[in-house]
Short mmCIF file of C-alpha atoms and ligand atoms in Angstrom, two decimals:
data_model
loop_
_atom_site.label_atom_id
_atom_site.label_comp_id
_atom_site.label_asym_id
_atom_site.label_seq_id
_atom_site.Cartn_x
_atom_site.Cartn_y
_atom_site.Cartn_z
CA MET A 18 0.00 0.00 0.00
CA ALA A 19 1.36 3.40 -0.94
CA GLY A 20 2.45 5.38 2.09
CA ALA A 21 2.25 2.32 4.34
CA ARG A 22 5.45 3.27 6.15
CA ILE A 23 4.23 6.75 6.97
CA LYS A 24 3.19 7.11 10.62
CA PRO A 25 -0.33 8.52 10.55
CA LEU A 26 -1.50 11.63 12.37
CA VAL A 27 -4.91 12.21 13.90
CA ALA A 28 -5.30 15.91 14.61
CA GLY A 29 -8.26 17.58 16.28
CA ASN A 30 -9.18 21.11 15.23
CA TRP A 31 -11.32 22.60 17.97
CA LYS A 32 -11.91 25.74 15.87
CA MET A 33 -13.49 28.55 17.93
CA ASN A 34 -14.84 26.20 20.58
CA GLY A 35 -13.90 25.74 24.19
CA LEU A 36 -13.46 27.66 27.42
CA ALA A 37 -11.20 26.39 30.20
CA ALA A 38 -13.61 23.57 31.06
CA GLN A 39 -12.97 22.04 27.61
CA LEU A 40 -9.46 21.11 28.79
CA ALA A 41 -11.09 18.20 30.63
CA GLU A 42 -11.71 16.61 27.23
CA ALA A 43 -8.01 16.78 26.42
CA GLU A 44 -7.26 15.20 29.81
CA ALA A 45 -9.76 12.48 28.99
CA VAL A 46 -8.06 11.82 25.64
CA ARG A 47 -4.78 11.49 27.51
CA ALA A 48 -6.32 9.08 30.02
CA GLY A 49 -8.07 7.11 27.27
CA MET A 50 -4.88 6.62 25.29
CA GLY A 51 -3.11 4.99 28.22
CA SER A 52 0.65 4.60 28.25
CA GLY A 53 1.25 2.27 25.30
CA SER A 54 2.83 3.53 22.11
CA PRO A 55 -0.03 4.45 19.77
CA ALA A 56 -0.03 3.53 16.09
CA ALA A 57 -0.73 7.16 15.18
CA ASP A 58 0.57 10.53 16.30
CA VAL A 59 -2.18 12.47 18.03
CA MET A 60 -2.56 16.25 18.12
CA ILE A 61 -5.07 18.75 19.47
CA CYS A 62 -5.31 22.27 18.04
CA PRO A 63 -7.31 24.32 20.55
CA PRO A 64 -8.15 28.02 20.32
CA ALA A 65 -5.05 30.13 20.97
CA THR A 66 -6.46 31.12 24.37
CA LEU A 67 -6.15 27.51 25.57
CA LEU A 68 -2.93 26.54 23.83
CA GLY A 69 -0.54 27.17 26.73
CA ARG A 70 -2.73 25.45 29.29
CA LEU A 71 -3.44 22.53 26.97
CA SER A 72 0.28 22.03 26.29
CA SER A 73 1.00 21.99 30.02
CA ALA A 74 -1.85 19.59 30.69
CA LEU A 75 -0.58 17.20 28.00
CA GLU A 76 3.10 17.40 28.90
CA GLY A 77 4.76 13.99 28.82
CA SER A 78 1.71 12.36 27.21
CA GLY A 79 3.08 12.31 23.67
CA ILE A 80 -0.08 14.12 22.50
CA LEU A 81 0.98 17.15 20.49
CA ALA A 82 -0.49 20.63 20.62
CA GLY A 83 -1.01 22.86 17.59
CA GLY A 84 -2.25 26.31 16.64
CA GLN A 85 -5.03 27.01 14.14
CA ASP A 86 -3.42 29.91 12.26
CA CYS A 87 -0.39 32.19 12.43
CA HIS A 88 0.83 35.47 10.99
CA SER A 89 3.67 35.44 8.50
CA GLU A 90 5.79 37.95 10.44
CA LYS A 91 7.72 37.30 13.65
CA SER A 92 6.46 40.37 15.50
CA GLY A 93 5.19 43.87 14.87
CA ALA A 94 2.16 46.08 14.63
CA PHE A 95 -0.39 43.38 13.75
CA THR A 96 -3.12 43.78 16.35
CA GLY A 97 -4.85 40.54 17.18
CA ASP A 98 -2.49 38.34 15.19
CA ILE A 99 -0.25 35.59 16.54
CA ALA A 100 3.25 34.79 15.28
CA ALA A 101 4.42 31.23 14.71
CA GLU A 102 7.15 31.87 17.31
CA MET A 103 4.44 32.71 19.86
CA LEU A 104 2.76 29.38 19.20
CA VAL A 105 6.08 27.62 19.82
CA ASP A 106 6.40 29.65 23.02
CA CYS A 107 3.04 28.19 24.13
CA GLY A 108 4.16 24.62 23.47
CA ALA A 109 2.85 24.09 19.94
CA ALA A 110 4.52 21.61 17.61
CA ALA A 111 2.44 22.51 14.57
CA VAL A 112 0.01 25.01 13.11
CA ILE A 113 -2.89 24.65 10.70
CA VAL A 114 -2.66 27.12 7.81
CA GLY A 115 -5.01 27.79 4.93
CA HIS A 116 -8.08 26.20 6.49
CA SER A 117 -11.07 26.84 4.21
CA GLU A 118 -12.74 28.81 6.99
CA ARG A 119 -9.81 31.24 6.87
CA ARG A 120 -9.63 31.23 3.08
CA ALA A 121 -13.37 32.01 2.88
CA GLY A 122 -13.88 34.10 6.01
CA HIS A 123 -10.63 36.08 5.99
CA GLY A 124 -9.89 36.22 2.28
CA GLU A 125 -6.66 34.26 2.56
CA LEU A 126 -5.10 33.47 -0.81
CA ASP A 127 -2.63 30.74 -1.68
CA ARG A 128 0.26 33.19 -1.42
CA ASP A 129 -0.83 34.18 2.11
CA VAL A 130 -1.03 30.53 3.08
CA ARG A 131 2.42 29.93 1.63
CA ALA A 132 3.84 32.83 3.66
CA LYS A 133 2.24 31.44 6.81
CA ALA A 134 3.61 27.95 6.11
CA SER A 135 7.08 29.49 5.61
CA ALA A 136 6.67 31.30 8.94
CA ALA A 137 5.77 28.01 10.59
CA HIS A 138 8.94 26.43 9.18
CA ARG A 139 11.04 29.42 10.28
CA ALA A 140 9.74 28.92 13.83
CA GLY A 141 10.31 25.16 13.78
CA LEU A 142 6.64 24.20 13.53
CA THR A 143 5.08 21.63 11.26
CA ALA A 144 2.70 23.38 8.87
CA ILE A 145 -0.60 21.57 8.30
CA VAL A 146 -1.58 23.05 4.96
CA CYS A 147 -5.27 22.70 4.07
CA VAL A 148 -6.69 22.44 0.57
CA GLY A 149 -10.10 21.46 -0.76
CA GLU A 150 -12.73 22.21 -3.36
CA THR A 151 -16.16 23.80 -2.89
CA ALA A 152 -19.39 22.04 -3.87
CA GLY A 153 -19.56 24.16 -7.02
CA GLU A 154 -16.03 23.31 -8.06
CA ARG A 155 -16.74 19.65 -7.46
CA ALA A 156 -19.94 19.78 -9.52
CA ALA A 157 -17.95 21.39 -12.34
CA GLY A 158 -15.46 18.51 -12.29
CA LEU A 159 -12.67 20.77 -11.06
CA THR A 160 -11.73 18.99 -7.81
CA GLU A 161 -8.22 17.87 -8.74
CA THR A 162 -7.51 21.06 -10.69
CA VAL A 163 -8.42 23.23 -7.69
CA VAL A 164 -6.65 21.07 -5.14
CA CYS A 165 -3.43 20.86 -7.16
CA ARG A 166 -3.48 24.61 -7.84
CA GLN A 167 -3.94 25.32 -4.12
CA LEU A 168 -1.10 22.94 -3.30
CA GLU A 169 1.23 24.52 -5.82
CA GLY A 170 0.52 28.00 -4.51
CA SER A 171 0.33 27.23 -0.81
CA LEU A 172 3.35 24.99 -0.22
CA PRO A 173 6.69 26.75 0.18
CA ASP A 174 9.78 25.40 -1.59
CA GLY A 175 11.35 24.25 1.68
CA ALA A 176 8.56 21.81 2.48
CA THR A 177 9.72 18.40 3.71
CA ALA A 178 7.97 15.33 5.09
CA ALA A 179 9.03 16.43 8.58
CA ASN A 180 7.87 20.03 8.44
CA THR A 181 4.75 19.79 6.31
CA VAL A 182 1.47 17.89 6.40
CA VAL A 183 -1.21 18.31 3.73
CA ALA A 184 -4.86 18.15 4.76
CA TYR A 185 -7.43 17.51 2.03
CA GLU A 186 -10.71 18.92 3.28
CA PRO A 187 -13.52 19.17 0.73
CA VAL A 188 -15.32 22.36 1.79
CA TRP A 189 -18.74 20.77 1.26
CA ALA A 190 -17.85 17.91 3.64
CA ILE A 191 -16.87 20.15 6.56
CA GLY A 192 -19.44 20.12 9.34
CA THR A 193 -22.15 18.71 7.06
CA GLY A 194 -22.05 15.00 7.83
CA LEU A 195 -21.35 14.42 4.13
CA THR A 196 -18.20 12.63 2.98
CA PRO A 197 -16.85 11.75 -0.45
CA THR A 198 -16.96 8.10 -1.44
CA ALA A 199 -13.88 6.03 -0.67
CA GLU A 200 -13.16 6.00 -4.41
CA ASP A 201 -13.28 9.80 -4.57
CA VAL A 202 -10.99 10.16 -1.56
CA ALA A 203 -8.57 7.64 -3.08
CA ARG A 204 -8.55 9.49 -6.39
CA VAL A 205 -7.89 12.93 -4.89
CA HIS A 206 -5.25 11.66 -2.47
CA ARG A 207 -3.52 9.87 -5.36
CA SER A 208 -3.44 13.15 -7.29
CA ILE A 209 -2.07 14.98 -4.27
CA ARG A 210 0.61 12.33 -3.83
CA GLY A 211 1.57 12.67 -7.46
CA ALA A 212 1.82 16.45 -7.18
CA LEU A 213 3.91 16.20 -4.00
CA GLU A 214 6.28 13.64 -5.53
CA GLY A 215 6.55 15.71 -8.69
CA ARG A 216 7.63 18.78 -6.78
CA PHE A 217 9.39 17.42 -3.69
CA GLY A 218 10.63 14.00 -4.84
CA ALA A 219 11.32 11.55 -2.01
CA GLU A 220 10.13 14.09 0.58
CA GLY A 221 6.82 14.34 -1.25
CA ALA A 222 6.50 10.57 -1.20
CA GLN A 223 6.74 10.59 2.60
CA MET A 224 4.62 13.67 3.36
CA ARG A 225 1.49 12.94 5.34
CA ILE A 226 -1.80 13.60 3.57
CA LEU A 227 -4.73 13.85 5.99
CA TYR A 228 -8.38 13.63 5.10
CA GLY A 229 -10.76 16.06 6.83
CA GLY A 230 -14.49 16.65 6.65
CA SER A 231 -17.12 14.93 8.81
CA VAL A 232 -14.75 12.26 10.12
CA LYS A 233 -16.39 10.42 13.02
CA PRO A 234 -15.93 7.12 14.83
CA SER A 235 -18.41 5.36 12.53
CA ASN A 236 -16.61 6.24 9.28
CA ALA A 237 -13.00 6.57 10.48
CA ARG A 238 -11.98 2.99 9.84
CA GLU A 239 -13.09 3.10 6.21
CA LEU A 240 -11.67 6.55 5.46
CA LEU A 241 -8.36 5.95 7.19
CA SER A 242 -7.73 2.64 5.45
CA ILE A 243 -7.71 4.28 1.98
CA ASP A 244 -4.37 4.39 0.14
CA ASN A 245 -2.50 7.66 0.64
CA VAL A 246 -4.72 8.69 3.56
CA ASN A 247 -2.19 9.15 6.34
CA GLY A 248 -4.52 10.35 9.05
CA ALA A 249 -7.37 12.73 9.72
CA LEU A 250 -8.04 16.35 10.54
CA VAL A 251 -11.11 16.22 12.75
CA GLY A 252 -13.39 19.11 13.63
CA GLY A 253 -16.63 18.53 15.52
CA ALA A 254 -15.81 14.96 16.60
CA SER A 255 -12.58 16.13 18.27
CA LEU A 256 -14.51 18.13 20.88
CA LYS A 257 -15.66 15.03 22.76
CA ALA A 258 -12.91 12.75 24.05
CA ALA A 259 -14.97 9.60 23.47
CA ASP A 260 -15.50 10.44 19.80
CA PHE A 261 -11.91 11.51 19.24
CA LEU A 262 -10.65 8.34 20.92
CA GLY A 263 -13.02 6.34 18.72
CA ILE A 264 -11.35 7.84 15.65
CA ILE A 265 -7.83 7.27 17.00
CA SER A 266 -8.73 3.67 17.70
CA ALA A 267 -9.28 3.11 13.97
CA TYR A 268 -5.49 2.68 13.91
CA GLU A 269 -5.49 -0.06 16.51
CA ALA A 270 -5.33 -3.62 15.27
P1 13P B 314 -15.68 18.54 10.77
O1 13P B 314 -14.94 17.31 11.22
O2 13P B 314 -16.50 19.17 11.86
O3 13P B 314 -16.42 18.29 9.51
O4 13P B 314 -14.56 19.66 10.42
C1 13P B 314 -13.49 19.32 9.62
C2 13P B 314 -12.50 20.41 9.67
O5 13P B 314 -12.73 21.49 9.15
C3 13P B 314 -11.24 20.17 10.39
O6 13P B 314 -10.31 21.16 10.14
#
């Protein structure tokens, strides 16, 4: 199976959800994972307000913490923004960039996403770079065209398998309960793999490609067993420890 030697990653994106009490869910994920060595890397990306406390709470657990966005600059007059270095300072190992909610809601273009991914690399973070087509683009048969164009524009030249993860998230599948068929996921992930290998060679062959969009315990096993699917980026189902653990357990024998 292509990508079989790649250690998968299951990352939870809490989006703009969670006050301090939500940290109990992260503690429950930690407790639920026990002390064995899991078959997948596990990450939680809470709102920036919880990042420091979440990192402290998860210290020594092996569960990674990540941010949901960063600015491209290190510091300066950018009110309300957060630098990649600040995320590192709070204990983050990674940052999501180019999520469709930022592309759509904040007008982020591929070149902005690329600058943010470069900033992540500068700071020593893994950039989780999101791509995905809208329902209209899909209906027009443009899925692979759009995804490959976003990849080309959003990934910086210095991307490696260690510092970059790609997340394929069809916009129409996010938060809707809808998912592409296994065949569709396989086809798009194969195209992404081809584009990554074409540009980054052996590094591209080893880069993790996550699927995101309505992943839940009941569909995780099927989605995560597809060739070139090296993990999941989970929204709603990452907010409840039991559901998130159910998805992680798809990687257990
Ligand atoms: P849902 O899992 O809620 O569909 O969200 C997916 C997502 O956007 C993760 O980044």
